[in-house]
Coordinates of C-alpha atoms and ligand atoms in Angstrom, one line a residue:
Chain Q
X1 CA -0.1 0.1 -0.2
X2 CA 1.5 3.4 -1.1
X3 CA 1.6 6.1 1.7
X4 CA -0.6 8.4 -0.7
X5 CA -3.4 5.7 -1.3
X6 CA -3.1 4.9 2.5
X7 CA -3.7 8.5 3.4
X8 CA -6.8 8.7 1.2
X9 CA -7.8 5.7 2.6
X10 CA -7.7 6.8 6.2
X11 CA -9.3 10.3 5.3
X12 CA -12.1 8.1 3.7
X13 CA -12.5 6.1 6.7
X14 CA -12.7 8.8 9.3
X15 CA -14.5 11.6 7.2
X16 CA -14.2 13.8 10.3
X17 CA -9.9 13.8 9.8
X18 CA -8.2 16.4 7.5
X19 CA -4.9 15.8 6.2
X20 CA -2.0 17.4 7.9
X21 CA 1.4 18.4 6.4
X22 CA 4.0 15.8 6.9
X23 CA 7.5 15.7 5.5
X24 CA 7.5 11.8 5.9
X25 CA 4.9 9.3 7.2
X26 CA 1.1 10.1 6.9
X27 CA -0.6 12.3 9.4
X28 CA -4.0 13.2 10.1
X29 CA -5.8 15.8 12.2
X30 CA -9.1 14.6 14.3
X31 CA -11.0 16.8 16.5
X32 CA -10.3 15.9 20.1
X33 CA -13.7 14.1 20.9
X34 CA -13.0 11.5 18.0
X35 CA -9.1 11.2 19.0
X36 CA -9.9 7.9 21.0
X37 CA -12.6 6.5 18.4
X38 CA -9.9 7.1 15.6
X39 CA -6.9 5.5 17.5
X40 CA -9.2 2.6 18.7
X41 CA -10.0 1.7 14.9
X42 CA -6.3 2.2 13.8
X43 CA -5.3 -0.3 16.7
X44 CA -8.1 -3.0 16.1
X45 CA -8.8 -2.6 12.5
X46 CA -5.7 -1.6 10.8
X47 CA -3.0 -3.1 12.9
X48 CA -1.4 0.2 14.6
X49 CA -0.6 -1.9 17.8
X50 CA 2.1 0.3 19.2
X51 CA 2.0 3.8 20.3
X52 CA 5.6 5.4 20.1
X53 CA 5.5 8.5 21.4
X54 CA 2.5 11.1 22.6
X55 CA 3.7 14.4 22.7
X56 CA 2.5 18.1 22.5
X57 CA 3.4 21.5 20.6
X58 CA 2.6 24.8 22.0
X59 CA 1.7 27.4 18.8
X60 CA 2.4 30.3 21.4
X61 CA 0.1 32.5 23.7
X62 CA -1.4 34.3 21.1
X63 CA -2.6 31.4 18.9
X64 CA -5.9 29.7 19.0
X65 CA -6.2 26.7 19.3
X66 CA -2.9 26.9 21.5
X67 CA -2.0 23.2 21.9
X68 CA -1.8 20.6 19.8
X69 CA -1.3 16.9 21.1
X70 CA 0.6 14.4 18.6
X71 CA 0.4 10.5 18.9
X72 CA 2.6 8.3 16.9
X73 CA 1.4 4.8 16.0
X74 CA 3.4 2.3 14.6
X75 CA 2.2 -1.2 13.1
X76 CA 4.7 -3.8 14.0
X77 CA 3.3 -6.0 11.4
X78 CA 3.4 -3.6 8.4
X79 CA 6.2 -1.7 9.6
X80 CA 4.3 1.5 9.2
X81 CA 3.8 4.6 11.2
X82 CA 0.9 7.2 11.4
X83 CA 0.7 10.3 13.1
X84 CA -2.5 11.7 14.7
X85 CA -2.7 15.2 15.9
X86 CA -5.4 16.9 17.8
X87 CA -6.3 20.3 19.2
X88 CA -6.8 20.6 23.0
X89 CA -10.2 21.7 23.9
X90 CA -9.3 24.7 26.0
X91 CA -6.5 27.3 25.3
X92 CA -5.9 28.2 29.1
X93 CA -6.6 25.1 30.7
X94 CA -6.1 22.7 27.8
X95 CA -7.8 19.2 27.9
X96 CA -7.5 16.2 25.7
X97 CA -9.0 12.7 25.9
X98 CA -6.3 10.3 27.3
X99 CA -4.8 7.1 25.3
X100 CA -4.2 5.1 28.4
X101 CA -7.1 2.8 27.8
X102 CA -6.1 1.9 24.3
X103 CA -2.5 1.9 25.0
X104 CA -1.1 1.4 28.7
X105 CA 2.4 3.1 27.5
X106 CA 0.5 6.3 27.4
X107 CA 0.5 6.8 31.2
X108 CA 4.1 8.1 31.6
X109 CA 4.2 9.9 28.5
X110 CA 1.0 11.6 29.1
X111 CA 2.3 12.6 32.4
X112 CA 5.5 14.2 30.9
X113 CA 3.3 16.2 28.3
X114 CA 1.1 17.1 31.4
X115 CA 4.5 18.1 33.4
X116 CA 5.9 20.3 30.4
X117 CA 2.8 21.9 28.8
X118 CA 0.1 21.8 31.3
X119 CA -2.1 19.5 29.2
X120 CA -4.7 17.4 31.4
X121 CA -5.7 14.2 29.8
X122 CA -9.0 13.3 30.6
X123 CA -9.6 9.6 31.9
X124 CA -5.6 9.3 32.8
X125 CA -5.6 7.0 35.7
X126 CA -3.0 9.2 37.4
X127 CA -2.3 12.8 36.3
X128 CA 0.4 13.6 38.5
X129 CA 3.8 15.6 37.5
X130 CA 6.6 13.1 36.8
X131 CA 9.9 15.1 36.4
X132 CA 9.1 18.4 38.2
X133 CA 7.8 18.3 41.6
X134 CA 4.3 18.5 42.6
X135 CA 3.3 21.8 43.2
X136 CA 6.0 23.1 41.0
X137 CA 4.0 26.6 39.7
X138 CA 5.2 26.5 35.8
X139 CA 5.1 24.5 32.8
X140 CA 8.4 24.5 31.3
X141 CA 7.8 23.7 27.8
X142 CA 5.4 26.4 27.4
X143 CA 6.6 29.2 25.3
X144 CA 6.5 31.9 28.0
X145 CA 8.4 30.1 29.9
X146 CA 12.0 31.6 29.9
X147 CA 14.7 29.1 29.2
X148 CA 16.8 30.1 32.2
X149 CA 13.8 29.3 34.1
X150 CA 11.9 31.5 37.0
X151 CA 12.7 32.0 40.8
X152 CA 10.3 30.2 42.9
X153 CA 10.5 28.0 46.3
X154 CA 12.2 24.9 46.8
X155 CA 9.9 21.5 47.0
X156 CA 10.3 21.3 50.8
X157 CA 9.5 24.3 53.0
X158 CA 11.8 23.0 55.8
X159 CA 14.8 22.5 53.9
X160 CA 14.4 25.9 51.9
X161 CA 14.3 27.6 55.4
X162 CA 17.6 25.8 56.9
X163 CA 19.5 26.5 53.4
X164 CA 17.8 29.9 52.6
X165 CA 18.0 28.5 49.1
X166 CA 15.5 29.1 46.1
X167 CA 15.1 27.7 42.7
X168 CA 16.9 30.3 40.5
X169 CA 17.0 31.1 37.1
X170 CA 20.1 29.9 35.5
X171 CA 20.7 32.0 32.1
X172 CA 22.8 30.5 29.8
X173 CA 25.7 33.0 29.7
X174 CA 26.7 32.7 26.1
X175 CA 25.8 29.1 25.4
X176 CA 24.8 26.7 24.7
X177 CA 28.3 25.1 24.9
X178 CA 30.2 22.9 22.9
X179 CA 33.7 21.9 22.2
X180 CA 35.2 22.9 18.9
X181 CA 35.8 19.9 16.6
X182 CA 39.0 21.2 15.3
X183 CA 42.5 22.2 16.6
X184 CA 44.8 21.3 19.5
X185 CA 43.0 18.8 22.3
X186 CA 44.3 21.6 24.9
X187 CA 42.2 24.2 23.4
X188 CA 39.1 22.4 23.1
X189 CA 37.3 23.3 26.2
X190 CA 33.6 23.6 25.5
X191 CA 32.8 27.1 25.3
X192 CA 30.0 29.4 24.3
X193 CA 29.6 30.5 20.6
X194 CA 29.6 34.0 21.5
X195 CA 31.0 34.9 24.7
X196 CA 31.2 38.6 24.4
X197 CA 27.8 39.0 26.1
X198 CA 26.2 37.6 29.3
X199 CA 23.7 38.6 31.7
X200 CA 25.2 41.5 33.0
X201 CA 26.7 43.0 29.8
X202 CA 24.1 43.1 27.1
X203 CA 24.4 41.2 23.9
X204 CA 25.6 43.9 21.0
X205 CA 22.9 44.6 18.9
Chain F
X1 CA 50.7 13.2 54.2
X2 CA 51.5 13.1 57.8
X3 CA 55.0 13.3 58.8
X4 CA 57.0 12.0 61.8
X5 CA 56.7 15.8 62.7
X6 CA 53.2 16.1 62.7
X7 CA 53.1 13.0 65.5
X8 CA 56.3 14.7 67.3
X9 CA 57.5 11.5 67.6
X10 CA 61.0 10.0 67.3
X11 CA 61.9 6.5 68.0
X12 CA 65.3 7.5 68.9
X13 CA 64.7 10.0 71.6
X14 CA 61.4 8.6 73.0
X15 CA 61.8 4.8 72.7
X16 CA 58.3 3.1 72.7
X17 CA 56.5 6.1 74.1
X18 CA 54.9 8.6 71.9
X19 CA 54.2 12.2 73.3
X20 CA 51.6 14.1 70.8
X21 CA 48.8 16.5 70.8
X22 CA 45.3 14.8 71.3
X23 CA 44.1 16.7 68.3
X24 CA 46.7 15.0 66.3
X25 CA 45.7 11.8 67.2
X26 CA 42.4 12.0 66.9
X27 CA 42.6 13.3 63.6
X28 CA 45.2 10.7 62.3
X29 CA 42.6 8.3 63.3
X30 CA 39.7 10.0 61.7
X31 CA 41.6 10.8 58.3
X32 CA 42.2 6.9 58.0
X33 CA 38.7 6.0 58.6
X34 CA 36.6 8.1 56.3
X35 CA 33.4 6.0 55.3
X36 CA 32.2 7.4 52.0
X37 CA 28.5 8.0 51.4
X38 CA 28.2 7.5 47.8
X39 CA 25.7 10.1 46.6
X40 CA 25.6 9.0 43.1
X41 CA 23.1 10.9 41.1
X42 CA 24.2 10.7 37.2
X43 CA 27.2 10.1 35.1
X44 CA 30.0 11.0 38.0
X45 CA 28.8 8.2 39.7
X46 CA 30.0 5.9 37.2
X47 CA 33.5 7.4 37.9
X48 CA 33.3 7.0 41.6
X49 CA 32.2 3.2 41.3
X50 CA 35.2 2.9 38.9
X51 CA 37.5 4.7 42.0
X52 CA 35.9 1.7 44.2
X53 CA 37.1 -0.9 41.7
X54 CA 40.7 -2.9 41.9
X55 CA 42.2 -1.1 39.1
X56 CA 42.0 2.6 41.3
X57 CA 42.0 0.7 44.7
X58 CA 40.6 3.6 46.7
X59 CA 41.3 1.5 50.2
X60 CA 45.5 2.4 49.6
X61 CA 44.2 5.7 51.4
X62 CA 41.8 4.6 54.1
X63 CA 38.6 5.6 52.6
X64 CA 37.4 2.6 50.9
X65 CA 34.5 1.6 52.9
X66 CA 31.6 2.9 50.9
X67 CA 28.3 2.9 53.0
X68 CA 25.1 2.9 51.7
X69 CA 23.7 4.2 54.9
X70 CA 24.1 7.9 56.1
X71 CA 24.0 6.7 59.6
X72 CA 27.3 4.8 59.1
X73 CA 29.2 7.3 56.8
X74 CA 30.9 10.5 57.4
X75 CA 31.9 11.9 53.8
X76 CA 29.3 12.6 51.4
X77 CA 30.4 12.3 47.8
X78 CA 28.0 14.0 45.8
X79 CA 28.7 12.7 42.4
X80 CA 26.4 13.9 39.7
X81 CA 23.6 16.4 38.8
X82 CA 21.6 17.7 41.7
X83 CA 18.0 18.5 40.5
X84 CA 15.8 20.8 42.8
X85 CA 14.0 17.7 43.3
X86 CA 16.7 15.7 44.4
X87 CA 18.0 18.7 46.2
X88 CA 15.5 17.8 49.3
X89 CA 16.9 14.3 49.7
X90 CA 20.3 15.1 49.3
X91 CA 20.0 17.6 52.3
X92 CA 17.7 15.1 54.4
X93 CA 20.5 12.5 53.8
X94 CA 23.3 14.6 54.8
X95 CA 21.4 15.8 58.1
X96 CA 20.9 12.0 59.0
X97 CA 24.9 11.4 59.0
X98 CA 26.4 11.7 62.2
X99 CA 29.2 14.2 63.3
X100 CA 31.8 14.7 62.3
X101 CA 31.1 14.9 58.5
X102 CA 32.5 16.0 55.4
X103 CA 31.0 16.8 51.9
X104 CA 32.9 16.1 48.6
X105 CA 31.6 17.8 45.7
X106 CA 32.6 15.4 42.7
X107 CA 32.3 17.3 39.1
X108 CA 31.4 20.1 37.4
X109 CA 27.6 19.3 38.1
X110 CA 27.7 19.1 41.9
X111 CA 30.0 22.1 42.1
X112 CA 28.2 24.5 40.0
X113 CA 25.4 22.9 38.0
X114 CA 27.8 22.3 35.3
X115 CA 26.3 22.6 31.7
X116 CA 22.9 22.0 33.2
X117 CA 21.8 26.0 33.3
X118 CA 18.3 25.1 33.5
X119 CA 15.2 25.6 35.4
X120 CA 15.4 22.1 37.0
X121 CA 19.0 21.6 38.0
X122 CA 20.5 23.2 41.3
X123 CA 23.4 25.3 40.5
X124 CA 25.9 23.8 42.8
X125 CA 25.4 21.4 45.9
X126 CA 27.0 24.2 47.9
X127 CA 23.5 25.9 48.1
X128 CA 22.1 23.2 50.5
X129 CA 24.8 21.5 52.0
X130 CA 28.6 23.0 53.1
X131 CA 31.2 21.8 50.9
X132 CA 34.5 20.8 51.9
X133 CA 36.3 19.8 48.7
X134 CA 35.3 20.8 45.0
X135 CA 36.5 18.4 42.4
X136 CA 36.6 19.6 38.8
X137 CA 36.0 17.9 35.6
X138 CA 33.2 16.4 33.7
X139 CA 33.6 13.6 35.0
X140 CA 36.7 13.8 37.0
X141 CA 38.9 10.7 36.3
X142 CA 39.2 8.2 39.3
X143 CA 42.6 9.8 40.1
X144 CA 40.9 13.2 40.4
X145 CA 38.7 11.7 43.1
X146 CA 41.4 9.9 44.9
X147 CA 43.3 13.4 45.0
X148 CA 40.2 15.0 46.2
X149 CA 39.9 12.9 49.2
X150 CA 43.6 13.0 49.9
X151 CA 42.8 17.0 50.1
X152 CA 40.3 16.2 52.5
X153 CA 42.5 14.1 54.5
X154 CA 44.8 17.1 54.4
X155 CA 42.2 19.3 55.9
X156 CA 41.1 16.8 58.4
X157 CA 44.5 16.8 59.7
X158 CA 44.3 20.5 60.4
X159 CA 41.0 20.8 62.3
X160 CA 40.9 21.3 66.1
X161 CA 39.0 18.4 66.8
X162 CA 39.1 18.3 70.4
X163 CA 37.8 21.8 71.0
X164 CA 35.3 20.9 68.4
X165 CA 33.8 17.9 70.5
X166 CA 32.5 20.8 72.9
X167 CA 30.6 22.8 69.9
X168 CA 27.1 21.5 68.5
X169 CA 28.8 20.7 64.9
X170 CA 31.8 18.5 65.8
X171 CA 33.2 19.8 62.2
X172 CA 32.3 23.3 61.9
X173 CA 30.8 23.7 58.4
X174 CA 32.6 25.8 56.0
X175 CA 31.1 29.1 55.4
X176 CA 28.3 28.8 52.7
X177 CA 28.6 30.7 49.5
X178 CA 25.9 33.2 49.0
X179 CA 26.1 33.8 45.1
X180 CA 23.4 34.2 42.6
X181 CA 23.7 32.0 39.8
X182 CA 25.2 34.9 37.7
X183 CA 28.3 35.1 39.8
X184 CA 29.6 31.9 38.6
Ligands
LIG301 S1 29.9 16.9 35.8 FE1 29.7 15.8 33.8 S2 29.8 13.5 34.3 FE2 29.6 14.5 35.9 S3 27.3 14.5 36.4 FE3 27.9 16.7 35.5 S4 27.4 15.8 33.3 FE4 27.7 14.1 34.2

């Protein structure tokens, strides 16, 4: 089955689906309330038995719909991928149906997406943060979150009191840092690509 | 290394009697019985494990008894990236160690946050526990760790251990650095 006919097949099968620009595997966009149904048909009738990734995109604060979730399905029999995108329902408190009932592996993937983007997965059995601590006030992969971080309190109040330490922003100071690939070994310490500026000295325009 | 002069013992003069300072004796005992607490948090811990292996033979220096219980160890070797989430655990384990206790920050991450200038990583473990020895490297080779631990032994030798016995902290913590991330 060539990719084009497969995509047409998909679009015919799910008439609510639209085609989505893709450089590689077939990709379709479905409404949030049809996501689980689509994935169920793909899993049970079309052999896409493995969820290889579940993540999200933040299109920026002005965009609406702001968040789009992406699921990558793989067919272990036909060795084919398909990508299902779906816009989240709310821009401020985004939600999307969870795929955990279909693919248990989605559990941690969706927790990570929740942790990083703040997208709540409805029907998820254990919607907690997975990387940052419970109570961390921000979602680090959102567009408005600065790379350096935002000052906030340590997770444990008693330890914050004893140590007088906070979560502090850590700017890159001319980074990211990498070692030059040529030259003497002794001169190849990793360094920022442009170290002429840092947080105290503005970057020249 | 301690010399005969440090103990003040000369076999020709004193025979089998050793006259010395109590501090020196206590320190001499302490420095040869440092039990490290391996706080292995990331890649540096692999080098820490290598240091414990026969090739590098950490026990030549009298500090090989790695204990995984804070109650039984005196020297916490923080080897790896300390995230803010883990910082709480590191501090609690430090608090559970019995006095006197020391801390070695092994590697760039433990010393300053290293290459992880990020919202998630503590920018140096000295923000939550007092550090006695910093070891540079990403990761430091086992020789560097051994060298750092020998530096720690030299420091132990200089401590006024007996008068410290009367204080609340037997080993007064080094002054904590109050810097912002920008000053690094
Ligand atoms: S200093 Fe380097 S080797 Fe050590 S924990 Fe950090 S990144 Fe890993």
